[in-house]
CSV table of C-alpha atoms and ligand atoms in Angstrom, one decimal:
chain,number,residue,atom,x,y,z
A,106,MET,CA,-71.4,-22.2,-26.7
A,107,HIS,CA,-69.3,-20.6,-29.4
A,108,GLN,CA,-70.5,-17.2,-30.6
A,109,GLN,CA,-69.1,-14.6,-32.9
A,110,PHE,CA,-68.3,-11.1,-31.6
A,111,LYS,CA,-71.4,-9.0,-31.8
A,112,PHE,CA,-71.1,-6.4,-29.1
A,113,LYS,CA,-71.9,-2.8,-29.9
A,114,THR,CA,-71.0,-1.4,-26.5
A,115,THR,CA,-68.7,-2.3,-23.6
A,116,GLN,CA,-71.9,-2.9,-21.6
A,117,ASP,CA,-72.9,-5.7,-24.0
A,118,LEU,CA,-69.5,-7.3,-23.6
A,119,LEU,CA,-69.5,-7.0,-19.8
A,120,GLN,CA,-73.0,-8.5,-19.8
A,121,LYS,CA,-71.8,-11.5,-21.8
A,122,ALA,CA,-68.9,-11.9,-19.4
A,123,GLU,CA,-71.3,-12.0,-16.5
A,124,GLU,CA,-73.5,-14.5,-18.2
A,125,LEU,CA,-70.5,-16.7,-18.7
A,126,ASP,CA,-69.5,-16.2,-15.0
A,127,LEU,CA,-66.2,-14.6,-16.1
A,128,ASN,CA,-64.5,-12.0,-13.9
A,129,LEU,CA,-63.4,-9.9,-17.0
A,130,PRO,CA,-61.1,-7.1,-15.9
A,131,PHE,CA,-62.4,-3.8,-17.2
A,132,GLN,CA,-61.9,-0.1,-16.5
A,133,GLU,CA,-62.7,3.1,-18.3
A,134,SER,CA,-59.4,4.9,-17.7
A,135,LEU,CA,-56.7,3.9,-20.2
A,136,ASP,CA,-53.9,5.7,-18.2
A,137,PRO,CA,-52.1,2.4,-17.3
A,138,LEU,CA,-51.4,1.7,-20.9
A,139,PHE,CA,-49.5,4.9,-21.3
A,140,GLU,CA,-47.2,4.5,-18.3
A,141,THR,CA,-43.6,3.8,-19.0
A,142,ILE,CA,-41.9,0.6,-17.8
A,143,THR,CA,-38.2,-0.2,-17.5
A,144,ILE,CA,-36.7,-3.4,-18.7
A,145,GLY,CA,-32.9,-3.9,-18.1
A,146,SER,CA,-31.5,-0.4,-18.7
A,147,LYS,CA,-34.1,0.8,-21.1
A,148,THR,CA,-37.3,2.6,-20.5
A,149,ILE,CA,-40.2,1.6,-22.7
A,150,PRO,CA,-42.6,4.4,-23.7
A,151,ASN,CA,-45.9,2.6,-23.1
A,152,ARG,CA,-47.5,-0.8,-22.4
A,153,PHE,CA,-48.6,-1.7,-25.9
A,154,ALA,CA,-46.7,-4.7,-27.4
A,155,VAL,CA,-46.8,-6.2,-30.9
A,156,GLN,CA,-46.7,-10.0,-30.5
A,157,PRO,CA,-44.4,-12.1,-32.8
A,158,MET,CA,-46.3,-12.8,-36.0
A,159,GLU,CA,-44.6,-14.6,-38.9
A,160,GLY,CA,-45.1,-13.0,-42.2
A,161,PHE,CA,-43.3,-15.7,-44.3
A,162,ASP,CA,-42.0,-13.0,-46.6
A,163,SER,CA,-38.2,-13.4,-46.3
A,164,ASN,CA,-35.9,-13.5,-49.3
A,165,PRO,CA,-34.8,-17.1,-50.2
A,166,ASP,CA,-31.7,-16.7,-48.0
A,167,GLY,CA,-33.8,-15.8,-45.0
A,168,SER,CA,-33.0,-12.1,-45.0
A,169,PRO,CA,-36.0,-9.7,-44.6
A,170,SER,CA,-37.6,-8.6,-47.8
A,171,GLU,CA,-39.3,-5.3,-48.6
A,172,TYR,CA,-42.6,-6.9,-47.3
A,173,THR,CA,-40.8,-7.6,-44.0
A,174,PHE,CA,-39.5,-4.0,-43.8
A,175,ARG,CA,-43.0,-2.7,-44.5
A,176,ARG,CA,-44.6,-4.8,-41.7
A,177,TYR,CA,-42.2,-3.5,-39.1
A,178,LYS,CA,-42.4,0.1,-40.3
A,179,ARG,CA,-46.1,-0.1,-39.8
A,180,TYR,CA,-45.7,-1.4,-36.3
A,181,ALA,CA,-43.1,1.3,-35.4
A,182,GLU,CA,-45.2,4.1,-36.8
A,183,GLY,CA,-48.2,2.7,-35.0
A,184,GLY,CA,-46.7,3.6,-31.6
A,185,SER,CA,-46.3,0.3,-29.7
A,186,GLY,CA,-43.7,0.6,-27.0
A,187,LEU,CA,-42.5,-3.0,-27.5
A,188,ILE,CA,-42.2,-4.8,-30.8
A,189,TRP,CA,-41.6,-8.6,-30.6
A,190,PHE,CA,-40.1,-9.7,-33.9
A,191,GLU,CA,-41.4,-12.9,-35.3
A,192,ALA,CA,-40.1,-16.5,-35.1
A,193,THR,CA,-36.7,-16.5,-36.8
A,194,SER,CA,-34.9,-19.7,-37.5
A,195,VAL,CA,-31.3,-20.2,-36.5
A,196,VAL,CA,-30.6,-23.0,-39.0
A,197,GLN,CA,-31.8,-23.7,-42.5
A,198,GLU,CA,-33.2,-27.1,-41.6
A,199,GLY,CA,-35.2,-25.6,-38.7
A,200,ARG,CA,-37.2,-23.2,-40.9
A,201,SER,CA,-41.0,-23.8,-40.7
A,202,ASN,CA,-41.4,-22.5,-44.3
A,203,PRO,CA,-39.1,-21.7,-47.1
A,204,ARG,CA,-39.8,-18.0,-46.5
A,205,GLN,CA,-39.3,-17.9,-42.7
A,206,LEU,CA,-36.6,-15.4,-41.6
A,207,LEU,CA,-33.2,-17.0,-41.0
A,208,LEU,CA,-30.5,-15.4,-38.8
A,209,ASN,CA,-26.9,-16.3,-39.5
A,210,LYS,CA,-23.6,-14.5,-40.3
A,211,ARG,CA,-24.6,-14.1,-43.9
A,212,THR,CA,-28.0,-12.4,-43.1
A,213,LEU,CA,-26.8,-10.4,-40.1
A,214,ASP,CA,-26.4,-7.1,-42.0
A,215,SER,CA,-29.9,-7.3,-43.3
A,216,PHE,CA,-31.2,-7.7,-39.8
A,217,LYS,CA,-29.1,-4.7,-38.7
A,218,GLN,CA,-30.9,-2.7,-41.4
A,219,LEU,CA,-34.3,-4.0,-40.3
A,220,VAL,CA,-33.6,-2.9,-36.7
A,221,ASP,CA,-32.3,0.6,-37.8
A,222,HIS,CA,-35.2,1.1,-40.2
A,223,THR,CA,-37.7,0.1,-37.5
A,224,ARG,CA,-36.2,2.4,-34.9
A,225,GLN,CA,-35.9,5.3,-37.4
A,226,SER,CA,-39.6,4.9,-38.4
A,227,ALA,CA,-40.6,5.2,-34.7
A,228,HIS,CA,-38.3,8.2,-34.1
A,229,LYS,CA,-39.6,10.0,-37.2
A,230,GLU,CA,-43.2,9.6,-36.1
A,231,PHE,CA,-42.9,10.3,-32.4
A,232,GLY,CA,-39.5,11.9,-31.8
A,233,ASN,CA,-36.2,10.4,-30.6
A,234,SER,CA,-37.5,10.0,-27.0
A,235,HIS,CA,-39.9,7.3,-28.2
A,236,ASP,CA,-37.6,4.4,-28.6
A,237,PRO,CA,-39.4,1.1,-28.9
A,238,PHE,CA,-38.0,-2.0,-27.2
A,239,LEU,CA,-37.1,-4.5,-29.9
A,240,VAL,CA,-37.1,-8.3,-29.2
A,241,LEU,CA,-36.2,-11.0,-31.7
A,242,GLN,CA,-37.7,-14.4,-31.3
A,243,ILE,CA,-35.2,-17.2,-32.2
A,244,THR,CA,-36.3,-20.7,-32.8
A,245,HIS,CA,-35.9,-24.2,-34.3
A,246,SER,CA,-39.2,-25.4,-35.7
A,247,GLY,CA,-38.6,-29.0,-34.7
A,248,ARG,CA,-41.7,-31.1,-35.6
A,249,TYR,CA,-43.0,-28.2,-37.8
A,250,SER,CA,-39.8,-27.8,-39.8
A,251,LYS,CA,-40.6,-27.5,-43.6
A,252,PRO,CA,-37.5,-25.7,-45.0
A,253,GLU,CA,-38.4,-26.8,-48.6
A,254,GLY,CA,-42.1,-26.8,-48.0
A,255,LYS,CA,-42.4,-30.5,-47.0
A,256,PRO,CA,-42.3,-31.7,-43.3
A,257,LEU,CA,-39.0,-33.2,-42.2
A,258,ASN,CA,-40.8,-35.2,-39.5
A,259,LYS,CA,-38.0,-34.9,-37.1
A,260,VAL,CA,-39.0,-34.6,-33.4
A,261,GLY,CA,-37.8,-34.8,-29.8
A,262,CYS,CA,-40.1,-37.6,-29.1
A,263,TYR,CA,-43.1,-39.4,-30.8
A,264,ASN,CA,-46.4,-37.7,-29.7
A,265,PRO,CA,-49.6,-39.6,-30.7
A,266,HIS,CA,-51.6,-36.3,-30.4
A,267,LEU,CA,-49.5,-34.6,-32.9
A,268,ASP,CA,-47.8,-37.2,-35.2
A,269,LYS,CA,-49.7,-39.2,-37.7
A,270,ARG,CA,-47.5,-42.3,-38.0
A,271,LYS,CA,-44.7,-43.3,-35.6
A,272,GLU,CA,-42.9,-45.0,-38.6
A,273,ASP,CA,-42.6,-41.7,-40.4
A,274,ILE,CA,-40.6,-39.8,-37.7
A,275,THR,CA,-37.0,-39.6,-36.7
A,276,LEU,CA,-35.6,-38.3,-33.4
A,277,PHE,CA,-33.1,-35.6,-32.7
A,278,SER,CA,-30.1,-37.2,-31.1
A,279,ASP,CA,-28.6,-35.8,-27.8
A,280,ASP,CA,-25.5,-34.7,-29.8
A,281,GLU,CA,-27.7,-32.8,-32.2
A,282,LEU,CA,-29.4,-31.0,-29.3
A,283,ASP,CA,-26.0,-30.3,-27.8
A,284,ARG,CA,-24.9,-28.6,-31.1
A,285,LEU,CA,-28.2,-26.8,-31.3
A,286,LYS,CA,-27.5,-25.2,-27.9
A,287,GLU,CA,-24.2,-23.7,-29.3
A,288,THR,CA,-26.0,-22.5,-32.4
A,289,LEU,CA,-28.8,-20.8,-30.3
A,290,VAL,CA,-26.2,-19.1,-28.1
A,291,GLU,CA,-24.4,-17.9,-31.3
A,292,ALA,CA,-27.7,-16.6,-32.6
A,293,VAL,CA,-28.1,-14.6,-29.3
A,294,ARG,CA,-24.7,-13.1,-30.1
A,295,LEU,CA,-25.9,-12.2,-33.6
A,296,THR,CA,-29.2,-10.8,-32.3
A,297,HIS,CA,-27.2,-8.5,-30.1
A,298,LYS,CA,-24.9,-7.5,-33.0
A,299,ALA,CA,-28.0,-6.7,-35.1
A,300,GLY,CA,-29.0,-4.1,-32.5
A,301,PHE,CA,-32.0,-5.7,-30.8
A,302,ASP,CA,-32.7,-4.9,-27.2
A,303,ALA,CA,-33.7,-8.5,-26.3
A,304,VAL,CA,-33.7,-12.0,-27.6
A,305,ASP,CA,-36.5,-14.5,-27.0
A,306,ILE,CA,-35.6,-18.1,-26.8
A,307,LYS,CA,-38.9,-19.4,-28.2
A,308,ALA,CA,-40.5,-22.2,-26.1
A,309,CYS,CA,-44.1,-22.2,-27.2
A,310,HIS,CA,-46.6,-23.6,-29.7
A,311,GLY,CA,-45.1,-27.0,-30.2
A,312,TYR,CA,-41.7,-25.9,-31.7
A,313,LEU,CA,-38.6,-27.7,-30.6
A,314,LEU,CA,-37.6,-26.0,-27.3
A,315,HIS,CA,-41.3,-26.2,-26.3
A,316,GLU,CA,-41.7,-29.7,-27.4
A,317,LEU,CA,-38.8,-30.8,-25.2
A,318,LEU,CA,-40.6,-29.6,-22.1
A,319,SER,CA,-43.0,-32.6,-22.3
A,320,VAL,CA,-40.8,-35.4,-23.7
A,321,TYR,CA,-41.6,-37.6,-20.7
A,322,THR,CA,-41.3,-40.7,-23.0
A,323,ARG,CA,-37.9,-39.9,-24.5
A,324,THR,CA,-35.7,-42.5,-23.0
A,325,ASN,CA,-31.9,-42.9,-22.5
A,326,SER,CA,-31.4,-39.2,-23.1
A,327,ARG,CA,-30.1,-36.2,-21.2
A,328,TYR,CA,-33.0,-34.3,-22.7
A,329,GLY,CA,-35.9,-36.6,-21.8
A,330,GLY,CA,-37.8,-38.1,-18.9
A,331,SER,CA,-37.2,-36.1,-15.7
A,332,PHE,CA,-38.2,-32.5,-15.3
A,333,GLU,CA,-34.5,-31.5,-15.1
A,334,ASN,CA,-33.8,-33.2,-18.4
A,335,ARG,CA,-36.8,-31.8,-20.2
A,336,ILE,CA,-36.0,-28.2,-19.3
A,337,ARG,CA,-32.3,-28.7,-19.9
A,338,LEU,CA,-31.9,-27.2,-23.4
A,339,LEU,CA,-34.0,-24.1,-22.7
A,340,VAL,CA,-32.4,-23.4,-19.3
A,341,ASP,CA,-28.9,-24.1,-20.6
A,342,VAL,CA,-29.3,-21.7,-23.6
A,343,VAL,CA,-30.5,-18.9,-21.2
A,344,LYS,CA,-27.7,-19.5,-18.8
A,345,GLN,CA,-24.9,-19.7,-21.3
A,346,ALA,CA,-26.3,-16.7,-23.3
A,347,GLN,CA,-26.5,-14.6,-20.1
A,348,GLN,CA,-22.9,-15.5,-19.2
A,349,GLU,CA,-21.5,-14.9,-22.6
A,350,ILE,CA,-23.6,-12.0,-23.9
A,351,PRO,CA,-24.7,-10.1,-20.7
A,352,GLU,CA,-25.4,-6.9,-22.7
A,353,ILE,CA,-28.7,-8.3,-24.2
A,354,THR,CA,-31.9,-8.8,-22.3
A,355,ILE,CA,-33.0,-12.4,-22.4
A,356,ALA,CA,-36.7,-13.2,-22.8
A,357,VAL,CA,-38.7,-16.4,-23.2
A,358,ARG,CA,-42.1,-16.8,-24.8
A,359,MET,CA,-43.4,-19.9,-23.2
A,360,ASN,CA,-46.5,-22.1,-23.1
A,361,ALA,CA,-48.1,-22.3,-19.7
A,362,THR,CA,-50.3,-25.2,-20.7
A,363,ASP,CA,-50.7,-27.3,-23.9
A,364,GLY,CA,-54.1,-28.8,-23.9
A,365,ILE,CA,-52.5,-32.3,-24.5
A,366,PRO,CA,-52.7,-34.9,-21.7
A,367,TYR,CA,-49.8,-36.3,-19.7
A,368,PRO,CA,-47.4,-37.8,-20.7
A,369,TYR,CA,-47.4,-35.8,-23.9
A,370,GLY,CA,-48.3,-32.2,-22.8
A,371,PHE,CA,-46.7,-29.5,-20.6
A,372,GLY,CA,-48.7,-27.7,-17.9
A,373,VAL,CA,-51.2,-30.5,-17.3
A,374,PRO,CA,-51.6,-32.9,-14.3
A,375,GLU,CA,-50.4,-36.5,-14.3
A,376,ASP,CA,-54.0,-37.8,-13.9
A,377,GLY,CA,-54.4,-37.5,-17.6
A,378,SER,CA,-57.0,-34.6,-17.5
A,379,LEU,CA,-56.6,-31.3,-19.3
A,380,VAL,CA,-57.0,-29.2,-16.3
A,381,ILE,CA,-54.3,-26.4,-16.2
A,382,ASP,CA,-51.5,-27.3,-13.8
A,383,LEU,CA,-49.0,-24.5,-13.5
A,384,SER,CA,-46.7,-26.3,-11.0
A,385,GLU,CA,-44.0,-27.3,-13.5
A,386,PRO,CA,-44.3,-24.0,-15.5
A,387,LYS,CA,-43.7,-22.1,-12.2
A,388,VAL,CA,-40.6,-24.0,-11.3
A,389,LEU,CA,-39.4,-23.5,-14.9
A,390,ILE,CA,-40.0,-19.8,-14.7
A,391,SER,CA,-38.1,-19.5,-11.4
A,392,LYS,CA,-35.1,-21.4,-13.0
A,393,LEU,CA,-35.2,-19.1,-16.1
A,394,ILE,CA,-35.2,-16.0,-13.9
A,395,GLU,CA,-32.4,-17.5,-11.7
A,396,ASN,CA,-30.3,-18.0,-14.9
A,397,GLY,CA,-30.8,-14.5,-16.4
A,398,CYS,CA,-34.2,-14.3,-18.1
A,399,SER,CA,-35.8,-11.0,-17.4
A,400,LEU,CA,-38.9,-10.8,-19.6
A,401,LEU,CA,-41.6,-13.4,-20.2
A,402,ASN,CA,-44.5,-13.7,-22.7
A,403,ILE,CA,-47.1,-16.3,-21.9
A,404,THR,CA,-49.2,-18.2,-24.3
A,405,THR,CA,-51.0,-21.6,-24.4
A,406,GLY,CA,-51.9,-24.4,-26.9
A,407,ILE,CA,-50.5,-25.6,-30.1
A,408,PRO,CA,-51.8,-24.0,-33.3
A,409,TYR,CA,-52.2,-27.3,-35.3
A,410,HIS,CA,-53.9,-29.1,-32.4
A,411,SER,CA,-55.8,-26.6,-30.3
A,412,PRO,CA,-56.0,-23.3,-32.1
A,413,GLN,CA,-58.7,-21.9,-29.7
A,414,LEU,CA,-56.1,-22.1,-26.9
A,415,VAL,CA,-53.6,-20.1,-29.0
A,416,ARG,CA,-56.0,-17.5,-30.5
A,417,PRO,CA,-59.7,-17.2,-29.7
A,418,PHE,CA,-61.5,-16.6,-33.0
A,419,ASP,CA,-64.9,-16.0,-34.6
A,420,ARG,CA,-64.2,-18.2,-37.6
A,421,PRO,CA,-61.8,-21.2,-37.8
A,422,ILE,CA,-59.6,-21.8,-40.8
A,423,GLY,CA,-61.4,-23.3,-43.8
A,424,GLY,CA,-62.4,-26.9,-43.2
A,425,SER,CA,-62.1,-26.9,-39.4
A,426,SER,CA,-64.9,-26.9,-36.9
A,427,VAL,CA,-65.7,-24.2,-34.3
A,428,PRO,CA,-64.7,-25.1,-30.8
A,429,LYS,CA,-67.5,-25.5,-28.2
A,430,GLU,CA,-66.3,-22.8,-25.8
A,431,HIS,CA,-67.2,-19.2,-26.2
A,432,PRO,CA,-64.2,-17.2,-27.5
A,433,LEU,CA,-64.5,-14.9,-24.4
A,434,GLU,CA,-63.7,-18.0,-22.2
A,435,GLY,CA,-60.6,-18.5,-24.3
A,436,VAL,CA,-59.6,-14.9,-23.8
A,437,MET,CA,-60.2,-15.2,-20.0
A,438,ARG,CA,-58.1,-18.4,-19.8
A,439,LEU,CA,-55.1,-16.5,-21.3
A,440,LEU,CA,-55.7,-13.6,-19.0
A,441,ASN,CA,-56.0,-15.7,-15.9
A,442,VAL,CA,-53.0,-17.9,-16.6
A,443,THR,CA,-50.8,-14.9,-17.3
A,444,GLY,CA,-52.2,-13.2,-14.3
A,445,GLU,CA,-51.4,-16.0,-11.9
A,446,LEU,CA,-47.8,-16.1,-13.2
A,447,GLN,CA,-47.3,-12.4,-13.2
A,448,ARG,CA,-48.6,-12.0,-9.7
A,449,GLU,CA,-46.3,-14.8,-8.4
A,450,PHE,CA,-43.2,-13.5,-10.3
A,451,ASN,CA,-43.9,-9.8,-9.8
A,452,ASN,CA,-40.3,-8.7,-10.0
A,453,ILE,CA,-40.1,-9.2,-13.8
A,454,PRO,CA,-42.5,-8.0,-16.6
A,455,PHE,CA,-44.9,-10.4,-18.3
A,456,VAL,CA,-46.5,-9.7,-21.7
A,457,GLY,CA,-50.1,-10.8,-21.9
A,458,THR,CA,-51.6,-12.6,-25.0
A,459,GLY,CA,-55.0,-13.1,-26.5
A,460,TYR,CA,-56.5,-9.7,-26.8
A,461,SER,CA,-57.3,-9.4,-30.5
A,462,TRP,CA,-60.7,-11.1,-30.3
A,463,LEU,CA,-61.8,-8.1,-28.1
A,464,ARG,CA,-61.5,-5.7,-31.1
A,465,ASN,CA,-61.7,-2.0,-30.1
A,466,PHE,CA,-62.6,-2.9,-26.5
A,467,TYR,CA,-59.3,-4.5,-25.7
A,468,PRO,CA,-57.7,-1.3,-24.3
A,469,TYR,CA,-60.3,-1.2,-21.4
A,470,ILE,CA,-59.5,-4.8,-20.6
A,471,GLY,CA,-55.7,-4.3,-21.0
A,472,ALA,CA,-55.7,-1.2,-18.8
A,473,ALA,CA,-57.5,-3.1,-16.0
A,474,VAL,CA,-55.2,-6.1,-16.4
A,475,ILE,CA,-52.2,-3.8,-15.8
A,476,GLU,CA,-53.9,-2.1,-12.9
A,477,ARG,CA,-54.6,-5.5,-11.2
A,478,GLY,CA,-51.1,-6.7,-11.7
A,479,MET,CA,-52.1,-9.5,-14.1
A,480,ALA,CA,-49.5,-8.5,-16.8
A,481,SER,CA,-47.1,-5.6,-17.5
A,482,LEU,CA,-47.5,-5.2,-21.2
A,483,ILE,CA,-50.5,-6.0,-23.5
A,484,GLY,CA,-49.6,-7.9,-26.6
A,485,LEU,CA,-51.6,-7.9,-29.8
A,486,GLY,CA,-50.9,-10.5,-32.5
A,487,ARG,CA,-53.6,-10.6,-35.3
A,488,GLY,CA,-54.7,-7.1,-34.1
A,489,SER,CA,-51.3,-5.8,-35.0
A,490,PHE,CA,-51.5,-7.2,-38.5
A,491,ALA,CA,-54.9,-5.5,-38.9
A,492,TYR,CA,-54.5,-2.3,-37.0
A,493,PRO,CA,-50.9,-1.5,-36.2
A,494,ASP,CA,-51.6,2.1,-35.4
A,495,ALA,CA,-54.2,1.4,-32.7
A,496,PRO,CA,-51.8,2.8,-30.0
A,497,LYS,CA,-51.4,6.0,-32.0
A,498,ASP,CA,-55.2,6.4,-32.4
A,499,LEU,CA,-55.5,5.9,-28.7
A,500,MET,CA,-52.8,8.4,-28.0
A,501,ASN,CA,-54.4,11.0,-30.2
A,502,THR,CA,-58.1,10.5,-29.7
A,503,GLY,CA,-58.5,8.1,-26.7
A,504,LYS,CA,-60.4,5.7,-29.0
A,505,MET,CA,-59.9,2.9,-31.5
A,506,ILE,CA,-61.8,2.8,-34.7
A,507,HIS,CA,-64.0,-0.3,-34.9
A,508,ARG,CA,-63.8,-0.8,-38.7
A,509,LYS,CA,-59.9,-0.9,-38.5
A,510,SER,CA,-59.9,-3.8,-35.9
A,511,CYS,CA,-59.1,-7.4,-36.5
A,512,ILE,CA,-62.2,-9.6,-37.0
A,513,THR,CA,-60.5,-12.9,-36.1
A,514,CYS,CA,-61.5,-14.4,-39.4
A,515,SER,CA,-58.4,-16.7,-39.5
A,516,LYS,CA,-57.5,-15.7,-43.1
A,517,CYS,CA,-54.0,-14.7,-42.0
A,518,THR,CA,-53.5,-18.2,-40.7
A,519,GLU,CA,-54.9,-19.7,-43.9
A,520,LEU,CA,-52.3,-17.7,-45.9
A,521,MET,CA,-49.6,-18.9,-43.6
A,522,ARG,CA,-50.6,-22.6,-43.9
A,523,GLN,CA,-50.6,-22.3,-47.7
A,524,ASN,CA,-47.0,-21.0,-47.6
A,525,ASN,CA,-48.1,-17.5,-48.8
A,526,ILE,CA,-46.9,-14.2,-47.5
A,527,THR,CA,-49.0,-13.4,-44.5
A,528,GLY,CA,-50.8,-10.4,-43.2
A,529,CYS,CA,-54.3,-9.0,-42.7
A,530,VAL,CA,-56.5,-10.0,-45.6
A,531,THR,CA,-59.4,-7.8,-44.4
A,532,ARG,CA,-57.7,-4.6,-43.3
A,533,ASP,CA,-54.5,-4.6,-45.3
A,534,SER,CA,-56.3,-5.9,-48.4
A,535,GLU,CA,-54.3,-4.3,-51.1
A,536,ILE,CA,-51.5,-6.7,-50.5
A,537,TYR,CA,-53.0,-9.6,-48.5
A,538,GLY,CA,-56.5,-9.5,-50.0
A,539,ASN,CA,-54.9,-10.1,-53.4
A,540,GLU,CA,-52.7,-12.8,-52.0
A,541,TYR,CA,-55.7,-14.5,-50.5
A,542,LYS,CA,-57.4,-14.5,-53.9
A,543,THR,CA,-54.6,-16.6,-55.3
A,544,ILE,CA,-55.2,-19.4,-52.7
A,545,ARG,CA,-58.9,-19.2,-53.3
A,546,GLN,CA,-58.4,-19.8,-57.0
A,547,ASP,CA,-56.4,-23.0,-56.4
B,82,LIG,C1,-50.3,-15.7,-38.9
B,82,LIG,C2,-49.8,-15.9,-37.5
B,82,LIG,C3,-48.4,-15.9,-37.2
B,82,LIG,C4,-47.9,-16.1,-35.9
B,82,LIG,N1,-46.5,-16.1,-35.7
B,82,LIG,C5,-46.1,-16.3,-34.5
B,82,LIG,C6,-44.7,-16.3,-34.2
B,82,LIG,O1,-43.8,-16.1,-35.1
B,82,LIG,N2,-44.2,-16.5,-32.9
B,82,LIG,C7,-45.1,-16.7,-31.9
B,82,LIG,O2,-44.7,-16.9,-30.8
B,82,LIG,N3,-46.4,-16.7,-32.1
B,82,LIG,C8,-46.9,-16.5,-33.4
B,82,LIG,N4,-48.3,-16.4,-33.6
B,82,LIG,C9,-49.2,-16.4,-32.4
B,82,LIG,C10,-49.4,-14.9,-32.0
B,82,LIG,O3,-48.3,-14.3,-31.6
B,82,LIG,C11,-50.5,-14.8,-30.8
B,82,LIG,O4,-50.0,-15.5,-29.7
B,82,LIG,C12,-51.9,-15.3,-31.2
B,82,LIG,O5,-52.3,-14.8,-32.4
B,82,LIG,C13,-52.9,-14.8,-30.1
B,82,LIG,O6,-52.9,-13.4,-30.0
B,82,LIG,P1,-54.0,-12.5,-30.7
B,82,LIG,O7,-55.3,-12.9,-30.1
B,82,LIG,O8,-53.6,-11.1,-30.3
B,82,LIG,O9,-53.9,-12.7,-32.1
B,82,LIG,C14,-48.8,-16.3,-34.8
B,82,LIG,C15,-50.2,-16.2,-35.1
B,82,LIG,C16,-50.7,-16.1,-36.4
B,82,LIG,C17,-52.2,-16.0,-36.6
């Protein structure tokens, strides 16, 4: 049964985990979070990661605005060793929102400034030896493209679980997908020129490269039907990027399971049930590694379809119902899925997802996850909007402050869905509380 977070002590939390029969990793010592880790040629100062979080605050041309600079400055000054920059479109028509970041030759300089500013902010706060690892997530929003605010309804394949009316959609042609491959590889080149340490070829949450992984019913196409065809675009981009721009680390944020039945979802069995089936994701991961991917970030679900799989929460967005499962079960699913994959592919680091619901108790779970080899870095999404300096507080005092933590109220998601600039309404209220008032008045 769904319940809101109401735990005063870690003992209360562990008791609930036991009641739910969950083997929640937990340890008192936070030392594993402060261990360094090496990715490629770079040593990362600690195991705290900021997950990619769209702020929808770019300038109209897709370059970062003063709000974008502010968000990344806060992350850098907060001490996380790895900062995973948000979904950034590689073409105008693939933007999910008129204010989604857009990387191209014209905006490149502004991205360079964003990288420099973020690094300098970290160096100023912690000294030059604390150099955060900066990853940029590049994407095409596919089904969720709304470059002018209205859906373009263009998809890899009709999906009755996600599309309202088959008549309204058009399909990407194979030629368009071939061209997109070249554009994505060019964007990897630009990402490297901007000064990022790594690029993430986004393959999660229903956006185009993720959608393609489950287009079983796309016919007469090099990108549909067989497993080899469905993974083609993602694997080819990784391969070509690695060959042409070997200086940059290649990462993939990918869905391990979608919560949508076969033949429309990835990471589910062919019997039509929603049981998690990691067999295809595992083969995909081995192919990605073989072709040059050296960092993975695991997530599940599709925000518009199964938000509880993406981000366990106390309150859903306005108008939606609460899921049946307890949010702690949602957290545990993410931990277990990532754990199984990290243990199988233990030669490359995985970033874990889904910790924000745990509030100020997440470090005890995160430290135990690292200790047990279930992930190498602990990623915070909504928690980073709310409390970007949690790592710094932990460094200085060994504790987080409860009243600075994310309360998983879903107001950041509501801002995003209404095309507003996005951040924490509750803990960063001067900007985003005021922004939220504007949508409440509508
Ligand atoms: C407002 C908002 C924006 C997000 N933007 C992105 C994004 O750009 N790329 C991405 O892969 N995930 C995105 N996510 C998902 C988060 O990265 C993360 O996976 C999710 O919130 C669960 O982690 P958490 O429990 O720490 O919040 C977003 C989530 C929210 C609520």
